[in-house]
Amino acid sequence: MMAGRSRDHLEADGGPSGAAVSDRGRRHHRNEDAMWLAVGVEAADVVVCDGVSASFDPDAASDIAVRAAGELLAGARHPDEPLPGDDGNPDQTAELEGLERPLGALGLAGAVSHAIAGAAAAVASLAHTGDPRRAAANPACTIIAAAVRGPHVGYGWVGDSRIYWLGPDGPAQQLTEDDSWAAHVISLGVDPVTAMNDPKAHAITAWLGADAGPVAPRVRSFTAAEPGHLVLCSDGLWNYLPDAAEFGSVVRDCLDTANSLLGATRALVAYANAAGGGDNITVALIPVRPVEPKTPDPETTELP
């Protein structure tokens, strides 16, 4: 399902398979974030884009990016799904060897990389269409995207929106690394508190847009060994929860007190607005469950 305009406040409800909410916040005059959520049986595709306010038409950039990436993610195969015609017959399997076979969650990472590349091309095309001012200040945005198929997760990013993994307990785990000035200097040894308090802290070092140069998304994958949630969000939320333990605590509180994933997602947006709402806020929650071990059939189990 695709959340449509008006963009001041958007909601996408995928029931028990996922939810996403995007909100203008309290200080911006428009919502430059955009989101895409599509769900199926034990499957979800989610994209969050944050428009770069210094560019022209950043809301158009984020909108076209989520649509392009979301449509491409729809083609991501389930890593455990056999190829058409593959029934286990050795002769028939040999005939299929020339086809690309997903290697567990790695196949999903490749699908995410392809989707982000498509989004990058779509955003770059905006510089040559519509308002001529786009050519001088190319529309731009950041992107995070994830494809979930059963317990397998592929994800990727360009920019400083974030993806977290929230397991049954403990702090949230930040899966992405910000493409930002602060992250760069921290990696060089600068004190994190000093870096984050610098006026240049949130200056991004990678984005989608005609002036971005070659886009090289970072993509990763994993297969869940325990139940948990993927949390995708723009910096309108994580700016108020930079500590992973506090982030995890707040998300768990919202999940525990809400009666649905959509309710929990709404609560996280409300948290950011109550904390100041200084930026657009977009949050998505996607549950991920490991494969349940199969119980042996007593009628077919061989005795030693």
mmCIF file of N, CA and C in Angstrom, residues 109-220:
data_model
loop_
_atom_site.group_PDB
_atom_site.id
_atom_site.type_symbol
_atom_site.label_atom_id
_atom_site.label_comp_id
_atom_site.label_asym_id
_atom_site.label_seq_id
_atom_site.Cartn_x
_atom_site.Cartn_y
_atom_site.Cartn_z
ATOM 1 N N ALA A 109 19.779 -8.052 -0.162
ATOM 2 C CA ALA A 109 20.660 -6.889 -0.166
ATOM 3 C C ALA A 109 20.893 -6.399 -1.595
ATOM 4 N N GLY A 110 21.046 -7.347 -2.517
ATOM 5 C CA GLY A 110 21.206 -6.955 -3.920
ATOM 6 C C GLY A 110 19.969 -6.277 -4.463
ATOM 7 N N ALA A 111 18.792 -6.761 -4.067
ATOM 8 C CA ALA A 111 17.546 -6.141 -4.510
ATOM 9 C C ALA A 111 17.425 -4.720 -3.965
ATOM 10 N N VAL A 112 17.839 -4.519 -2.727
ATOM 11 C CA VAL A 112 17.786 -3.182 -2.133
ATOM 12 C C VAL A 112 18.757 -2.242 -2.852
ATOM 13 N N SER A 113 19.951 -2.736 -3.161
ATOM 14 C CA SER A 113 20.920 -1.914 -3.894
ATOM 15 C C SER A 113 20.352 -1.477 -5.243
ATOM 16 N N HIS A 114 19.712 -2.417 -5.938
ATOM 17 C CA HIS A 114 19.099 -2.111 -7.236
ATOM 18 C C HIS A 114 17.985 -1.078 -7.074
ATOM 19 N N ALA A 115 17.193 -1.209 -6.014
ATOM 20 C CA ALA A 115 16.094 -0.268 -5.789
ATOM 21 C C ALA A 115 16.613 1.138 -5.497
ATOM 22 N N ILE A 116 17.671 1.232 -4.707
ATOM 23 C CA ILE A 116 18.221 2.557 -4.392
ATOM 24 C C ILE A 116 18.838 3.185 -5.638
ATOM 25 N N ALA A 117 19.472 2.361 -6.465
ATOM 26 C CA ALA A 117 20.017 2.888 -7.718
ATOM 27 C C ALA A 117 18.906 3.448 -8.599
ATOM 28 N N GLY A 118 17.769 2.754 -8.638
ATOM 29 C CA GLY A 118 16.633 3.255 -9.407
ATOM 30 C C GLY A 118 16.097 4.545 -8.847
ATOM 31 N N ALA A 119 16.064 4.650 -7.521
ATOM 32 C CA ALA A 119 15.613 5.890 -6.885
ATOM 33 C C ALA A 119 16.563 7.028 -7.197
ATOM 34 N N ALA A 120 17.856 6.747 -7.186
ATOM 35 C CA ALA A 120 18.852 7.780 -7.487
ATOM 36 C C ALA A 120 18.668 8.331 -8.893
ATOM 37 N N ALA A 121 18.428 7.439 -9.856
ATOM 38 C CA ALA A 121 18.217 7.877 -11.243
ATOM 39 C C ALA A 121 16.953 8.718 -11.364
ATOM 40 N N ALA A 122 15.904 8.310 -10.642
ATOM 41 C CA ALA A 122 14.646 9.058 -10.699
ATOM 42 C C ALA A 122 14.803 10.454 -10.127
ATOM 43 N N VAL A 123 15.505 10.584 -9.005
ATOM 44 C CA VAL A 123 15.706 11.906 -8.400
ATOM 45 C C VAL A 123 16.576 12.775 -9.302
ATOM 46 N N ALA A 124 17.627 12.200 -9.862
ATOM 47 C CA ALA A 124 18.506 12.973 -10.747
ATOM 48 C C ALA A 124 17.754 13.519 -11.949
ATOM 49 N N SER A 125 16.750 12.786 -12.425
ATOM 50 C CA SER A 125 16.001 13.230 -13.603
ATOM 51 C C SER A 125 15.193 14.501 -13.336
ATOM 52 N N LEU A 126 14.897 14.790 -12.078
ATOM 53 C CA LEU A 126 14.088 15.966 -11.756
ATOM 54 C C LEU A 126 14.792 17.272 -12.116
ATOM 55 N N ALA A 127 16.119 17.251 -12.150
ATOM 56 C CA ALA A 127 16.863 18.481 -12.449
ATOM 57 C C ALA A 127 16.578 18.992 -13.853
ATOM 58 N N HIS A 128 16.059 18.136 -14.702
ATOM 59 C CA HIS A 128 15.841 18.505 -16.106
ATOM 60 C C HIS A 128 14.366 18.549 -16.465
ATOM 61 N N THR A 129 13.488 18.542 -15.459
ATOM 62 C CA THR A 129 12.055 18.599 -15.720
ATOM 63 C C THR A 129 11.410 19.621 -14.807
ATOM 64 N N GLY A 130 10.209 20.058 -15.176
ATOM 65 C CA GLY A 130 9.446 20.942 -14.306
ATOM 66 C C GLY A 130 10.059 22.323 -14.167
ATOM 67 N N ASP A 131 10.020 22.861 -12.966
ATOM 68 C CA ASP A 131 10.488 24.210 -12.676
ATOM 69 C C ASP A 131 11.957 24.371 -13.060
ATOM 70 N N PRO A 132 12.305 25.391 -13.872
ATOM 71 C CA PRO A 132 13.703 25.564 -14.291
ATOM 72 C C PRO A 132 14.655 25.830 -13.128
ATOM 73 N N ARG A 133 14.132 26.254 -11.976
ATOM 74 C CA ARG A 133 15.001 26.487 -10.828
ATOM 75 C C ARG A 133 15.603 25.192 -10.301
ATOM 76 N N ARG A 134 15.035 24.063 -10.682
ATOM 77 C CA ARG A 134 15.590 22.782 -10.266
ATOM 78 C C ARG A 134 17.004 22.569 -10.810
ATOM 79 N N ALA A 135 17.300 23.139 -11.957
ATOM 80 C CA ALA A 135 18.624 22.960 -12.547
ATOM 81 C C ALA A 135 19.706 23.647 -11.732
ATOM 82 N N ALA A 136 19.350 24.732 -11.046
ATOM 83 C CA ALA A 136 20.329 25.467 -10.248
ATOM 84 C C ALA A 136 20.496 24.896 -8.847
ATOM 85 N N ALA A 137 19.435 24.323 -8.297
ATOM 86 C CA ALA A 137 19.481 23.727 -6.963
ATOM 87 C C ALA A 137 18.773 22.374 -7.035
ATOM 88 N N ASN A 138 19.503 21.392 -7.549
ATOM 89 C CA ASN A 138 18.915 20.090 -7.861
ATOM 90 C C ASN A 138 18.122 19.510 -6.696
ATOM 91 N N PRO A 139 16.873 19.057 -6.939
ATOM 92 C CA PRO A 139 16.122 18.365 -5.890
ATOM 93 C C PRO A 139 16.937 17.187 -5.343
ATOM 94 N N ALA A 140 16.914 17.008 -4.033
ATOM 95 C CA ALA A 140 17.751 15.984 -3.409
ATOM 96 C C ALA A 140 17.059 15.404 -2.184
ATOM 97 N N CYS A 141 17.448 14.185 -1.821
ATOM 98 C CA CYS A 141 16.914 13.537 -0.622
ATOM 99 C C CYS A 141 17.869 12.452 -0.166
ATOM 100 N N THR A 142 17.641 11.964 1.041
ATOM 101 C CA THR A 142 18.328 10.778 1.530
ATOM 102 C C THR A 142 17.381 9.589 1.411
ATOM 103 N N ILE A 143 17.884 8.383 1.658
ATOM 104 C CA ILE A 143 17.030 7.199 1.533
ATOM 105 C C ILE A 143 17.496 6.087 2.460
ATOM 106 N N ILE A 144 16.549 5.389 3.056
ATOM 107 C CA ILE A 144 16.770 4.094 3.696
ATOM 108 C C ILE A 144 15.708 3.155 3.153
ATOM 109 N N ALA A 145 16.073 1.897 2.974
ATOM 110 C CA ALA A 145 15.123 0.934 2.408
ATOM 111 C C ALA A 145 15.418 -0.446 2.968
ATOM 112 N N ALA A 146 14.372 -1.239 3.110
ATOM 113 C CA ALA A 146 14.528 -2.607 3.595
ATOM 114 C C ALA A 146 13.538 -3.520 2.898
ATOM 115 N N ALA A 147 13.974 -4.745 2.638
ATOM 116 C CA ALA A 147 13.114 -5.804 2.105
ATOM 117 C C ALA A 147 13.152 -6.953 3.092
ATOM 118 N N VAL A 148 11.991 -7.356 3.564
ATOM 119 C CA VAL A 148 11.875 -8.439 4.543
ATOM 120 C C VAL A 148 11.117 -9.590 3.889
ATOM 121 N N ARG A 149 11.707 -10.765 3.935
ATOM 122 C CA ARG A 149 11.061 -11.974 3.421
ATOM 123 C C ARG A 149 11.227 -13.052 4.478
ATOM 124 N N GLY A 150 10.170 -13.301 5.238
ATOM 125 C CA GLY A 150 10.288 -14.250 6.339
ATOM 126 C C GLY A 150 11.319 -13.746 7.336
ATOM 127 N N PRO A 151 12.310 -14.582 7.703
ATOM 128 C CA PRO A 151 13.332 -14.143 8.656
ATOM 129 C C PRO A 151 14.484 -13.384 8.005
ATOM 130 N N HIS A 152 14.455 -13.280 6.667
ATOM 131 C CA HIS A 152 15.568 -12.674 5.932
ATOM 132 C C HIS A 152 15.336 -11.173 5.722
ATOM 133 N N VAL A 153 16.378 -10.386 5.941
ATOM 134 C CA VAL A 153 16.281 -8.926 5.824
ATOM 135 C C VAL A 153 17.447 -8.414 4.994
ATOM 136 N N GLY A 154 17.134 -7.611 3.986
ATOM 137 C CA GLY A 154 18.138 -6.854 3.256
ATOM 138 C C GLY A 154 17.835 -5.387 3.428
ATOM 139 N N TYR A 155 18.860 -4.565 3.620
ATOM 140 C CA TYR A 155 18.612 -3.144 3.842
ATOM 141 C C TYR A 155 19.773 -2.320 3.295
ATOM 142 N N GLY A 156 19.515 -1.039 3.087
ATOM 143 C CA GLY A 156 20.559 -0.169 2.580
ATOM 144 C C GLY A 156 20.214 1.288 2.825
ATOM 145 N N TRP A 157 21.177 2.159 2.563
ATOM 146 C CA TRP A 157 20.967 3.573 2.861
ATOM 147 C C TRP A 157 21.940 4.472 2.120
ATOM 148 N N VAL A 158 21.499 5.707 1.962
ATOM 149 C CA VAL A 158 22.348 6.818 1.525
ATOM 150 C C VAL A 158 21.875 8.023 2.321
ATOM 151 N N GLY A 159 22.736 8.590 3.160
ATOM 152 C CA GLY A 159 22.341 9.749 3.961
ATOM 153 C C GLY A 159 22.316 9.442 5.440
ATOM 154 N N ASP A 160 21.496 10.199 6.181
ATOM 155 C CA ASP A 160 21.545 10.088 7.642
ATOM 156 C C ASP A 160 20.231 9.674 8.288
ATOM 157 N N SER A 161 19.267 9.173 7.526
ATOM 158 C CA SER A 161 18.151 8.485 8.170
ATOM 159 C C SER A 161 18.688 7.139 8.648
ATOM 160 N N ARG A 162 17.984 6.517 9.585
ATOM 161 C CA ARG A 162 18.559 5.342 10.246
ATOM 162 C C ARG A 162 17.625 4.134 10.245
ATOM 163 N N ILE A 163 18.252 2.956 10.327
ATOM 164 C CA ILE A 163 17.545 1.698 10.545
ATOM 165 C C ILE A 163 18.110 1.065 11.807
ATOM 166 N N TYR A 164 17.215 0.646 12.694
ATOM 167 C CA TYR A 164 17.603 -0.015 13.937
ATOM 168 C C TYR A 164 17.004 -1.418 13.975
ATOM 169 N N TRP A 165 17.664 -2.301 14.721
ATOM 170 C CA TRP A 165 17.107 -3.602 15.048
ATOM 171 C C TRP A 165 16.804 -3.605 16.539
ATOM 172 N N LEU A 166 15.575 -3.942 16.881
ATOM 173 C CA LEU A 166 15.158 -4.011 18.271
ATOM 174 C C LEU A 166 14.782 -5.450 18.587
ATOM 175 N N GLY A 167 15.648 -6.138 19.349
ATOM 176 C CA GLY A 167 15.399 -7.512 19.736
ATOM 177 C C GLY A 167 14.488 -7.595 20.942
ATOM 178 N N PRO A 168 14.336 -8.784 21.506
ATOM 179 C CA PRO A 168 13.431 -8.957 22.646
ATOM 180 C C PRO A 168 13.832 -8.155 23.875
ATOM 181 N N ASP A 169 15.132 -7.884 24.032
ATOM 182 C CA ASP A 169 15.587 -7.093 25.175
ATOM 183 C C ASP A 169 16.900 -6.399 24.820
ATOM 184 N N GLY A 170 17.347 -5.548 25.726
ATOM 185 C CA GLY A 170 18.594 -4.827 25.500
ATOM 186 C C GLY A 170 18.404 -3.587 24.646
ATOM 187 N N PRO A 171 19.486 -2.825 24.446
ATOM 188 C CA PRO A 171 19.398 -1.596 23.652
ATOM 189 C C PRO A 171 19.122 -1.889 22.190
ATOM 190 N N ALA A 172 18.594 -0.907 21.498
ATOM 191 C CA ALA A 172 18.434 -1.032 20.048
ATOM 192 C C ALA A 172 19.815 -1.064 19.400
ATOM 193 N N GLN A 173 19.903 -1.733 18.285
ATOM 194 C CA GLN A 173 21.161 -1.803 17.542
ATOM 195 C C GLN A 173 21.029 -0.965 16.277
ATOM 196 N N GLN A 174 21.863 0.041 16.148
ATOM 197 C CA GLN A 174 21.835 0.859 14.937
ATOM 198 C C GLN A 174 22.510 0.091 13.808
ATOM 199 N N LEU A 175 21.750 -0.212 12.755
ATOM 200 C CA LEU A 175 22.266 -1.002 11.649
ATOM 201 C C LEU A 175 22.957 -0.153 10.584
ATOM 202 N N THR A 176 22.617 1.109 10.517
ATOM 203 C CA THR A 176 23.180 2.000 9.501
ATOM 204 C C THR A 176 24.244 2.912 10.124
ATOM 205 N N GLU A 177 25.036 3.516 9.275
ATOM 206 C CA GLU A 177 26.046 4.481 9.699
ATOM 207 C C GLU A 177 25.770 5.786 8.963
ATOM 208 N N ASP A 178 25.603 6.865 9.706
ATOM 209 C CA ASP A 178 25.223 8.135 9.086
ATOM 210 C C ASP A 178 26.251 8.591 8.058
ATOM 211 N N ASP A 179 25.760 9.015 6.909
ATOM 212 C CA ASP A 179 26.607 9.711 5.938
ATOM 213 C C ASP A 179 26.550 11.195 6.292
ATOM 214 N N SER A 180 27.324 11.589 7.296
ATOM 215 C CA SER A 180 27.266 12.964 7.794
ATOM 216 C C SER A 180 28.650 13.426 8.227
ATOM 217 N N TRP A 181 28.781 14.736 8.358
ATOM 218 C CA TRP A 181 30.045 15.312 8.817
ATOM 219 C C TRP A 181 30.401 14.787 10.198
ATOM 220 N N ALA A 182 29.421 14.732 11.094
ATOM 221 C CA ALA A 182 29.694 14.279 12.455
ATOM 222 C C ALA A 182 30.200 12.839 12.468
ATOM 223 N N ALA A 183 29.538 11.953 11.740
ATOM 224 C CA ALA A 183 29.966 10.556 11.710
ATOM 225 C C ALA A 183 31.381 10.435 11.153
ATOM 226 N N HIS A 184 31.692 11.264 10.157
ATOM 227 C CA HIS A 184 33.024 11.213 9.550
ATOM 228 C C HIS A 184 34.103 11.610 10.548
ATOM 229 N N VAL A 185 33.911 12.727 11.261
ATOM 230 C CA VAL A 185 34.964 13.179 12.178
ATOM 231 C C VAL A 185 35.034 12.292 13.422
ATOM 232 N N ILE A 186 33.911 11.719 13.835
ATOM 233 C CA ILE A 186 33.945 10.777 14.961
ATOM 234 C C ILE A 186 34.787 9.563 14.597
ATOM 235 N N SER A 187 34.660 9.106 13.337
ATOM 236 C CA SER A 187 35.470 7.968 12.888
ATOM 237 C C SER A 187 36.954 8.299 12.880
ATOM 238 N N LEU A 188 37.279 9.596 12.838
ATOM 239 C CA LEU A 188 38.674 10.035 12.862
ATOM 240 C C LEU A 188 39.173 10.283 14.281
ATOM 241 N N GLY A 189 38.296 10.105 15.278
ATOM 242 C CA GLY A 189 38.723 10.219 16.654
ATOM 243 C C GLY A 189 38.205 11.413 17.421
ATOM 244 N N VAL A 190 37.373 12.245 16.793
ATOM 245 C CA VAL A 190 36.821 13.404 17.489
ATOM 246 C C VAL A 190 35.790 12.937 18.526
ATOM 247 N N ASP A 191 35.759 13.584 19.673
ATOM 248 C CA ASP A 191 34.804 13.241 20.716
ATOM 249 C C ASP A 191 33.377 13.330 20.172
ATOM 250 N N PRO A 192 32.556 12.281 20.352
ATOM 251 C CA PRO A 192 31.202 12.281 19.788
ATOM 252 C C PRO A 192 30.334 13.445 20.255
ATOM 253 N N VAL A 193 30.421 13.799 21.541
ATOM 254 C CA VAL A 193 29.610 14.910 22.047
ATOM 255 C C VAL A 193 30.023 16.209 21.374
ATOM 256 N N THR A 194 31.328 16.422 21.251
ATOM 257 C CA THR A 194 31.827 17.632 20.575
ATOM 258 C C THR A 194 31.363 17.666 19.128
ATOM 259 N N ALA A 195 31.453 16.528 18.448
ATOM 260 C CA ALA A 195 31.068 16.478 17.034
ATOM 261 C C ALA A 195 29.592 16.765 16.851
ATOM 262 N N MET A 196 28.745 16.138 17.687
ATOM 263 C CA MET A 196 27.295 16.302 17.529
ATOM 264 C C MET A 196 26.831 17.706 17.902
ATOM 265 N N ASN A 197 27.609 18.429 18.691
ATOM 266 C CA ASN A 197 27.240 19.805 19.054
ATOM 267 C C ASN A 197 27.761 20.832 18.063
ATOM 268 N N ASP A 198 28.539 20.390 17.093
ATOM 269 C CA ASP A 198 29.074 21.299 16.090
ATOM 270 C C ASP A 198 27.969 21.696 15.107
ATOM 271 N N PRO A 199 27.948 22.955 14.655
ATOM 272 C CA PRO A 199 26.915 23.374 13.672
ATOM 273 C C PRO A 199 26.921 22.547 12.389
ATOM 274 N N LYS A 200 28.060 21.941 12.071
ATOM 275 C CA LYS A 200 28.149 21.143 10.841
ATOM 276 C C LYS A 200 27.753 19.687 11.061
ATOM 277 N N ALA A 201 27.323 19.332 12.274
ATOM 278 C CA ALA A 201 27.107 17.928 12.625
ATOM 279 C C ALA A 201 26.218 17.198 11.637
ATOM 280 N N HIS A 202 25.130 17.820 11.217
ATOM 281 C CA HIS A 202 24.152 17.137 10.370
ATOM 282 C C HIS A 202 24.340 17.404 8.873
ATOM 283 N N ALA A 203 25.450 18.018 8.509
ATOM 284 C CA ALA A 203 25.740 18.188 7.083
ATOM 285 C C ALA A 203 25.977 16.803 6.478
ATOM 286 N N ILE A 204 25.182 16.430 5.475
ATOM 287 C CA ILE A 204 25.296 15.089 4.922
ATOM 288 C C ILE A 204 26.422 15.011 3.894
ATOM 289 N N THR A 205 27.003 13.843 3.800
ATOM 290 C CA THR A 205 28.118 13.626 2.871
ATOM 291 C C THR A 205 27.723 12.729 1.696
ATOM 292 N N ALA A 206 26.489 12.253 1.686
ATOM 293 C CA ALA A 206 25.986 11.445 0.565
ATOM 294 C C ALA A 206 24.481 11.640 0.483
ATOM 295 N N TRP A 207 23.959 11.683 -0.748
ATOM 296 C CA TRP A 207 22.530 11.925 -0.959
ATOM 297 C C TRP A 207 22.158 11.478 -2.370
ATOM 298 N N LEU A 208 20.868 11.538 -2.678
ATOM 299 C CA LEU A 208 20.390 11.287 -4.038
ATOM 300 C C LEU A 208 20.081 12.624 -4.686
ATOM 301 N N GLY A 209 20.534 12.820 -5.912
ATOM 302 C CA GLY A 209 20.289 14.067 -6.631
ATOM 303 C C GLY A 209 21.232 14.190 -7.806
ATOM 304 N N ALA A 210 20.904 15.084 -8.737
ATOM 305 C CA ALA A 210 21.731 15.228 -9.939
ATOM 306 C C ALA A 210 23.141 15.694 -9.612
ATOM 307 N N ASP A 211 23.311 16.384 -8.479
ATOM 308 C CA ASP A 211 24.632 16.886 -8.104
ATOM 309 C C ASP A 211 25.354 15.967 -7.123
ATOM 310 N N ALA A 212 24.839 14.758 -6.925
ATOM 311 C CA ALA A 212 25.409 13.851 -5.919
ATOM 312 C C ALA A 212 26.602 13.064 -6.433
ATOM 313 N N GLY A 213 26.828 13.089 -7.758
ATOM 314 C CA GLY A 213 27.876 12.248 -8.314
ATOM 315 C C GLY A 213 27.437 10.792 -8.297
ATOM 316 N N PRO A 214 28.351 9.873 -8.541
ATOM 317 C CA PRO A 214 27.986 8.442 -8.514
ATOM 318 C C PRO A 214 27.482 8.039 -7.121
ATOM 319 N N VAL A 215 26.309 7.442 -7.072
ATOM 320 C CA VAL A 215 25.721 7.038 -5.796
ATOM 321 C C VAL A 215 26.119 5.596 -5.502
ATOM 322 N N ALA A 216 26.727 5.390 -4.335
ATOM 323 C CA ALA A 216 27.155 4.055 -3.923
ATOM 324 C C ALA A 216 26.474 3.705 -2.610
ATOM 325 N N PRO A 217 25.250 3.165 -2.675
ATOM 326 C CA PRO A 217 24.555 2.835 -1.430
ATOM 327 C C PRO A 217 25.302 1.749 -0.665
ATOM 328 N N ARG A 218 25.232 1.840 0.643
ATOM 329 C CA ARG A 218 25.765 0.753 1.464
ATOM 330 C C ARG A 218 24.611 -0.189 1.779
ATOM 331 N N VAL A 219 24.812 -1.456 1.523
ATOM 332 C CA VAL A 219 23.758 -2.450 1.742
ATOM 333 C C VAL A 219 24.292 -3.589 2.589
ATOM 334 N N ARG A 220 23.420 -4.142 3.400
ATOM 335 C CA ARG A 220 23.771 -5.259 4.264
ATOM 336 C C ARG A 220 22.562 -6.179 4.404
#
